[in-house]
mmCIF file of C-alpha atoms in Angstrom:
data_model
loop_
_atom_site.group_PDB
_atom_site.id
_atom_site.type_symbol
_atom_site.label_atom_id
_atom_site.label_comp_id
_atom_site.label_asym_id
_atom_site.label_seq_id
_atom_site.Cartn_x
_atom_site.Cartn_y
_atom_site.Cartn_z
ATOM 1 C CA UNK R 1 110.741 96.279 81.286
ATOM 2 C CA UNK R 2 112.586 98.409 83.492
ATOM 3 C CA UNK R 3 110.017 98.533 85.671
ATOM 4 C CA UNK R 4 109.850 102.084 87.853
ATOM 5 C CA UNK R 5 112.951 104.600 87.363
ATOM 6 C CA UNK R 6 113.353 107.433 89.689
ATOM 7 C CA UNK R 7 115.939 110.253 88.890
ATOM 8 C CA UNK R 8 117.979 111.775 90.763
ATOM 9 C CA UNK R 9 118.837 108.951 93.125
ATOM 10 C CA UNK R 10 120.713 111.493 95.603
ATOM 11 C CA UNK R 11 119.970 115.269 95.512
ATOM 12 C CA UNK R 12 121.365 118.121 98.021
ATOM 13 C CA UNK R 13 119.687 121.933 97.851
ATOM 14 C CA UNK R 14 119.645 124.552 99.708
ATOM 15 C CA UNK R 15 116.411 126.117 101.176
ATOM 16 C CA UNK R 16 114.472 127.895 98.952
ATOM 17 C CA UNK R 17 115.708 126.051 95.549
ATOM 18 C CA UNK R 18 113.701 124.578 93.273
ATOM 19 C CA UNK R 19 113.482 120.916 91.617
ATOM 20 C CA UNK R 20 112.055 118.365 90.080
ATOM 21 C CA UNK R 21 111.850 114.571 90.872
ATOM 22 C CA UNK R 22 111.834 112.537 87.843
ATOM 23 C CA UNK R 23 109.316 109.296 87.799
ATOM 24 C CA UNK R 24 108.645 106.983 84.835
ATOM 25 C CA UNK R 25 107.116 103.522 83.942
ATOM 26 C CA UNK R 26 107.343 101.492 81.423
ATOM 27 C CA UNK R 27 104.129 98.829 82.534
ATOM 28 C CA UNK R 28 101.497 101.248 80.972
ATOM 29 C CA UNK R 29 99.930 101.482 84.759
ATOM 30 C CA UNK R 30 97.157 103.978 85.268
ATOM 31 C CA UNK R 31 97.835 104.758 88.434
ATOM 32 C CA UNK R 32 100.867 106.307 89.771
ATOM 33 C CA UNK R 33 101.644 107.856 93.342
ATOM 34 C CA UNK R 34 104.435 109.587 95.587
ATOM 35 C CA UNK R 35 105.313 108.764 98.615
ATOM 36 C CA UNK R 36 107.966 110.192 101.487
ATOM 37 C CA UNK R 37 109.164 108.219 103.949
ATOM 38 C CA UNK R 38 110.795 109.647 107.331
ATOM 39 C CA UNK R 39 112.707 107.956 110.352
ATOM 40 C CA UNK R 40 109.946 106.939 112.346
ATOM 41 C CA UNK R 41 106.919 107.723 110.047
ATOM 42 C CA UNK R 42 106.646 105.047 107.620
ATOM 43 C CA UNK R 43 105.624 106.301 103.779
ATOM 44 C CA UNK R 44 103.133 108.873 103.702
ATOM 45 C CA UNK R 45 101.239 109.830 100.476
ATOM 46 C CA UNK R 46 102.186 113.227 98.754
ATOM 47 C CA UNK R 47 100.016 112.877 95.321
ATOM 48 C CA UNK R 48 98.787 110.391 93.299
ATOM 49 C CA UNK R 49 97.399 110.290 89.921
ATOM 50 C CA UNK R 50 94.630 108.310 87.922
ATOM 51 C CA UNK R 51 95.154 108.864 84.895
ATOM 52 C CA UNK R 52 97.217 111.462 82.692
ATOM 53 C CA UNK R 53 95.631 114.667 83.634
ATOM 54 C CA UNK R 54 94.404 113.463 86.897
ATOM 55 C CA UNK R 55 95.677 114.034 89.983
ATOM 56 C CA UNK R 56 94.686 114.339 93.371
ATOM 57 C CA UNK R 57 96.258 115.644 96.900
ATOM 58 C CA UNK R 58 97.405 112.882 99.394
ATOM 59 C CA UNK R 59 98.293 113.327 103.155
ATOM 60 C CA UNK R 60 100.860 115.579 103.208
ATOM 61 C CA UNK R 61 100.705 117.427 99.445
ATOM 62 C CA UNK R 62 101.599 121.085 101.009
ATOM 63 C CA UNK R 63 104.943 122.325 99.473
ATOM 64 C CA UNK R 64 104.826 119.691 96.213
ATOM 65 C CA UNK R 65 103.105 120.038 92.788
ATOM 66 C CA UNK R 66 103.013 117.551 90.215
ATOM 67 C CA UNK R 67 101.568 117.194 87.136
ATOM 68 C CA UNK R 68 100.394 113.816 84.962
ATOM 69 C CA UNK R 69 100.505 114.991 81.024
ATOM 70 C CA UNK R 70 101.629 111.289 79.839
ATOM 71 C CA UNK R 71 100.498 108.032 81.294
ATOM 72 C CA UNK R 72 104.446 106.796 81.623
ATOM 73 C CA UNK R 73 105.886 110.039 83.479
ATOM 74 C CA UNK R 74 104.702 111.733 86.627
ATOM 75 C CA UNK R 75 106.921 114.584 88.108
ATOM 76 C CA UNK R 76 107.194 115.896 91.683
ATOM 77 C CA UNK R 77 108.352 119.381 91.774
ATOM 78 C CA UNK R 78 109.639 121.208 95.004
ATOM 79 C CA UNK R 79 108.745 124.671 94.557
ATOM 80 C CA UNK R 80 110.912 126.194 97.508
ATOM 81 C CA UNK R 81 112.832 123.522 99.352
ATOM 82 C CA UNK R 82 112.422 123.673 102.936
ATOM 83 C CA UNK R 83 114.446 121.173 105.491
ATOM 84 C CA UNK R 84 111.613 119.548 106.241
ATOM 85 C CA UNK R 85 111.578 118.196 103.168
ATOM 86 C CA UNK R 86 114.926 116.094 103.763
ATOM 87 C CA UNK R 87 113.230 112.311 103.019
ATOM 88 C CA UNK R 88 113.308 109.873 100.743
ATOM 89 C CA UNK R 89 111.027 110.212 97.789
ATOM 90 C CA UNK R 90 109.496 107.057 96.362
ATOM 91 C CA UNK R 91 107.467 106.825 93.348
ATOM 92 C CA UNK R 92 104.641 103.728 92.417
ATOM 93 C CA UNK R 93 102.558 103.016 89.435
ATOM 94 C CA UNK R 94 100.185 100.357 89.852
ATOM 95 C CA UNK R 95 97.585 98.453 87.364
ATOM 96 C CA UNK R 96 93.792 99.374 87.265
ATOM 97 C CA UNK R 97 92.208 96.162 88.059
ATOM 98 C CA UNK R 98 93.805 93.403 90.253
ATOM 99 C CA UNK R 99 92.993 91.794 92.815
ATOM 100 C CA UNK R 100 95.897 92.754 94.998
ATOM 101 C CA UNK R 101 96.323 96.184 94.099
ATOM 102 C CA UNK R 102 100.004 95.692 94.105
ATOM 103 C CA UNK R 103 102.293 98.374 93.375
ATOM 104 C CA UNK R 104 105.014 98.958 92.163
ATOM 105 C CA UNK R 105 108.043 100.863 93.788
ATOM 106 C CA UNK R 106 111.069 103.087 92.359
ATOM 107 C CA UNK R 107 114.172 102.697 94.008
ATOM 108 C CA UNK R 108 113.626 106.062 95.500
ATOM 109 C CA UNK R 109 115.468 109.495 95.706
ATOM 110 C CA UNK R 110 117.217 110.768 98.726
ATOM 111 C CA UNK R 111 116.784 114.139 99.279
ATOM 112 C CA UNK R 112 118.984 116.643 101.972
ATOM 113 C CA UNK R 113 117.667 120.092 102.392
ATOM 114 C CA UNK R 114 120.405 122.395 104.019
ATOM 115 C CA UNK M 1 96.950 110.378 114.731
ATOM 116 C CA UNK M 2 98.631 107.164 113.450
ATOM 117 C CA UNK M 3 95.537 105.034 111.956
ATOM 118 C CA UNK M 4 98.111 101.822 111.407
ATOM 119 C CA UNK M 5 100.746 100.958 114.111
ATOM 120 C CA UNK M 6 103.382 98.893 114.026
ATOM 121 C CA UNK M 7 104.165 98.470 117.668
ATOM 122 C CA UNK M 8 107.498 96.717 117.529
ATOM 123 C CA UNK M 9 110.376 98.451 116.101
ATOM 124 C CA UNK M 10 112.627 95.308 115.263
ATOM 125 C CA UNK M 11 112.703 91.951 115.503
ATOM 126 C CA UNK M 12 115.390 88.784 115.599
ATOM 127 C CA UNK M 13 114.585 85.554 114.806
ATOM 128 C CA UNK M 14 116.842 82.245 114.224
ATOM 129 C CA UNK M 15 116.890 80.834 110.694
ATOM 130 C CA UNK M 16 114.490 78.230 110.794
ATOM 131 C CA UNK M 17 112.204 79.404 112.836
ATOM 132 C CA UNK M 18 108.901 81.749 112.838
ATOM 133 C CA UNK M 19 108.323 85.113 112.389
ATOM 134 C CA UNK M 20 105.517 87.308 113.690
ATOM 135 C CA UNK M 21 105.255 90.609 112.713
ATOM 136 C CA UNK M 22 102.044 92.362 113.568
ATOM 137 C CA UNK M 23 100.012 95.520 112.553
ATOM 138 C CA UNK M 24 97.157 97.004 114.370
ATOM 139 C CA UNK M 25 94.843 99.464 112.518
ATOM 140 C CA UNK M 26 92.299 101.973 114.264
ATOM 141 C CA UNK M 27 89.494 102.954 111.144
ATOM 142 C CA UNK M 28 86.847 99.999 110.935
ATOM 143 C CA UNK M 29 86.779 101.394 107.716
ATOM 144 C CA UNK M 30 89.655 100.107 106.036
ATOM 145 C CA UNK M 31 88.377 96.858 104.447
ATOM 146 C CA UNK M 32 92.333 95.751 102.388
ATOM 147 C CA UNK M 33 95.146 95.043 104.263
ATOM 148 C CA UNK M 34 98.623 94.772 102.667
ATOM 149 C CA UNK M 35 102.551 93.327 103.506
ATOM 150 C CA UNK M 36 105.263 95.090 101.797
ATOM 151 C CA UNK M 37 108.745 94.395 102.201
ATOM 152 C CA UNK M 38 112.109 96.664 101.805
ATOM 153 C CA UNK M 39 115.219 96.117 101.282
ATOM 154 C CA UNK M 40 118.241 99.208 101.948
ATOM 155 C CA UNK M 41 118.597 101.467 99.198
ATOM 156 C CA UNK M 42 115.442 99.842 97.351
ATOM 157 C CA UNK M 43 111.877 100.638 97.151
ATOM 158 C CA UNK M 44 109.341 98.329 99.240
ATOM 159 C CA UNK M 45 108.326 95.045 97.616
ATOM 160 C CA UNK M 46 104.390 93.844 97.904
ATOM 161 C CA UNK M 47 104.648 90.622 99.802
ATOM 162 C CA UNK M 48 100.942 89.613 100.615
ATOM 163 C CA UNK M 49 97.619 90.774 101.027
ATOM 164 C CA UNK M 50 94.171 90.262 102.637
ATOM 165 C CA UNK M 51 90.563 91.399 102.073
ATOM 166 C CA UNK M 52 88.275 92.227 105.223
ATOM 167 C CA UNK M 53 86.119 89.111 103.837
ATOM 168 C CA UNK M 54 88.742 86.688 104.667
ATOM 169 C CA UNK M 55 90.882 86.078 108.024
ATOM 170 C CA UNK M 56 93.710 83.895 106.728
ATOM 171 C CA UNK M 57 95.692 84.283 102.923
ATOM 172 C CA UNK M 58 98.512 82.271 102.630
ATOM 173 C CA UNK M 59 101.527 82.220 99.743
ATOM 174 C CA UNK M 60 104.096 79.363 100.005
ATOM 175 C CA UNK M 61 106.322 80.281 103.337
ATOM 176 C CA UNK M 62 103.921 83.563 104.530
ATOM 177 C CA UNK M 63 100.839 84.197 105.908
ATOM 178 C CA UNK M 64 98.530 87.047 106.585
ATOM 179 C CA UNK M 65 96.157 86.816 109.246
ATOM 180 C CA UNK M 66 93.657 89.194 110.190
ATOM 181 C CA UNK M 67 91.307 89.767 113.239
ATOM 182 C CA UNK M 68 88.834 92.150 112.475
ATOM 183 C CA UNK M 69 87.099 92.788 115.927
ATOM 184 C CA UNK M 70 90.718 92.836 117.296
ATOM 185 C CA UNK M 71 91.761 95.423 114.794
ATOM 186 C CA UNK M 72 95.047 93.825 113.912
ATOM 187 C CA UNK M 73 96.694 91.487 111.441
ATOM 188 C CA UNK M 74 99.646 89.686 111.967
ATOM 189 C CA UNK M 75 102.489 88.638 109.137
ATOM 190 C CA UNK M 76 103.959 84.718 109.674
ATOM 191 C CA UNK M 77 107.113 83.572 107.914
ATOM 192 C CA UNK M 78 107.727 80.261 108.383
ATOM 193 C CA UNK M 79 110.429 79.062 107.833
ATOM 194 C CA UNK M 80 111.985 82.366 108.401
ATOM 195 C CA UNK M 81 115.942 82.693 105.815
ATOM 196 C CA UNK M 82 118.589 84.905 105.965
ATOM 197 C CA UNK M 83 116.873 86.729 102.613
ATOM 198 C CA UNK M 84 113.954 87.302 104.848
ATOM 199 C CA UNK M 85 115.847 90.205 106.857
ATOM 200 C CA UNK M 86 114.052 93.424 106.135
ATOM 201 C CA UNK M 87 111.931 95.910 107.200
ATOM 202 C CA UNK M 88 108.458 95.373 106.817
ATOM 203 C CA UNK M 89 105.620 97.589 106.216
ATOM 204 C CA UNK M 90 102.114 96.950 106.509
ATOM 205 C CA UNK M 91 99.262 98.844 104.735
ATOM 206 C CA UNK M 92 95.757 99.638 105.080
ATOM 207 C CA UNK M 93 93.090 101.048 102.402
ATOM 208 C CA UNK M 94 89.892 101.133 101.865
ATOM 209 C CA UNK M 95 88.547 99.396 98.558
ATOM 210 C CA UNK M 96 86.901 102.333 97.081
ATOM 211 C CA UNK M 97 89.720 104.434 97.063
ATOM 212 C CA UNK M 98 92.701 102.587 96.782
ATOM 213 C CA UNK M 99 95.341 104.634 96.834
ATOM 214 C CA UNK M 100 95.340 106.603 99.413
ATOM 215 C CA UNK M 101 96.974 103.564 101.697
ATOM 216 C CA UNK M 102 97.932 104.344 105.331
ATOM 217 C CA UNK M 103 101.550 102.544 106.372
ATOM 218 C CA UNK M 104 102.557 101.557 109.553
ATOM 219 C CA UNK M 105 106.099 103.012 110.581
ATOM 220 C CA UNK M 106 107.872 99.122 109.571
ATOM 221 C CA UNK M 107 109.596 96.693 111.649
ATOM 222 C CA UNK M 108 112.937 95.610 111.026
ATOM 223 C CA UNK M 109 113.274 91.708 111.006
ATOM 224 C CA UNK M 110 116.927 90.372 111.701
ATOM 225 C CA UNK M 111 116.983 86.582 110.665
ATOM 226 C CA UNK M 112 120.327 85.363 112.298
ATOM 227 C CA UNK M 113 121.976 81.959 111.389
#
C-alpha cells in the first residue's frame, strides 16, 4: 500500500491563480480530511469528507473547495490564491470504526503564494 | 481562541532520560485526546491516545496521562532516544464528531546524546 500520496509536493503561484492539490489513498478509508499547518498555529482543519459525495466545512474552509466523487481521491482546489494561503497542505484518510481513530497523514504539499 | 495549548515551544532532554510534554485543553467537551508525532518534511504520525473514561494509556516506552478537572494531559517517553526528536502535536475531539480535531501548536523535543 502506498499509503497517502499528496501531489504536488512543492508549488509556487502567484495571487489570483488557480490549483488543485492532489490527495489519494489506497486503504479504502471512508474518511478523508485537509489540513494547513502555519508557523505557530499547529494544523487547522480546511474540509473533510465522509464518504464520496460528502463533505463538510472545517475551521478555516473560506477560499478552498473540494469535492469527494471516489472514495480513494479527494481534491483541494484554490480558486484564487491569496498569500495567506502560503502553508503546508496535509491530507488524512482514516478508517470508520477504530478505537483510536488514527489517521493517516500525506507527506504534505508546500505551498508559496507571491 | 486556542481551545488546545501547547505551552512550551521546545524541549531538550538527555538520551536516557524522561520526557514530558504536556497539552492543556479549554472545552469540557472534548471527551478523546490524541499524540501525534512529526518528523521534517513528513506528515504527523499517531503516537497514542486516551478516552475521557480513562486517566492513564500506556504503549511500550510512552504514556498518556490525562487530568480531567485539571484540563490537561501530559505525554511521557521514557526512556527518551535520539529517534524520539520531533515535534509533537497533541489533539482533542469530541467522540461524536471525530474529525473535526483541534491541535495544539506542537512542541519540538531535542533528545541529545
Amino acid at each position: 500500500n502506498a499509503g497517502v500520496t499528496q501531489t504536488p509536493k512543492f508549488q509556487v503561484l502567484k495571487t489570483g491563480q488557480s490549483m488543485t492539490l492532489q490527495c489519494a489513498q489506497d486503504m479504502n478509508h471512508e474518511y478523508m480530511s485537509w489540513y494547513r499547518q502555519d508557523p505557530g498555529m499547529g494544523l487547522r482543519l480546511i474540509h473533510y469528507s465522509v464518504g464520496a459525495g460528502i463533505t463538510d466545512q472545517g475551521e478555516v474552509p473560506n477560499g478552498y473547495n473540494v469535492s469527494r466523487s471516489t472514495t480513494e481521491d479527494f481534491p483541494l482546489r484554490l480558486l484564487s490564491a491569496a498569500p495567506s494561503q502560503t502553508s503546508v497542505y496535509f491530507c488524512a484518510s482514516r478508517p470508520t470504526s477504530g478505537e483510536g481513530n488514527e489517521q493517516f497523514f500525506g507527506p504534505g504539499t508546500r505551498l508559496t503564494v507571491l | 481562541d486556542q481551545q488546545v495549548k501547547q505551552n512550551s515551544p521546545s524541549l531538550s532532554v538527555q538520551e536516557g532520560r524522561i520526557s514530558i510534554l504536556n497539552c492543556d485543553y479549554t472545552n469540557s467537551m472534548f471527551d478523546y485526546f490524541l499524540w501525534y508525532k512529526k518528523y521534517p518534511a513528513e506528515g504527523p504520525t499517531f503516537l497514542i491516545s486516551i478516552s475521557s473514561i480513562k486517566d492513564k494509556n500506556e504503549d511500550g516506552r510512552f504514556t498518556v496521562f490525562l487530568n480531567k478537572s485539571a484540563k490537561h494531559l501530559s505525554l511521557h517517553i521514557v526512556p527518551s532516544q535520539p529517534g524520539d526528536s520531533a515535534v509533537y502535536f497533541c489533539a482533542a475531539l469530541r467522540r461524536w464528531n471525530t474529525d473535526k480535531r483541534i491541535f495544539g501548536t506542537g512542541t519540538r523535543l531535542q533528545v541529545f546524546p
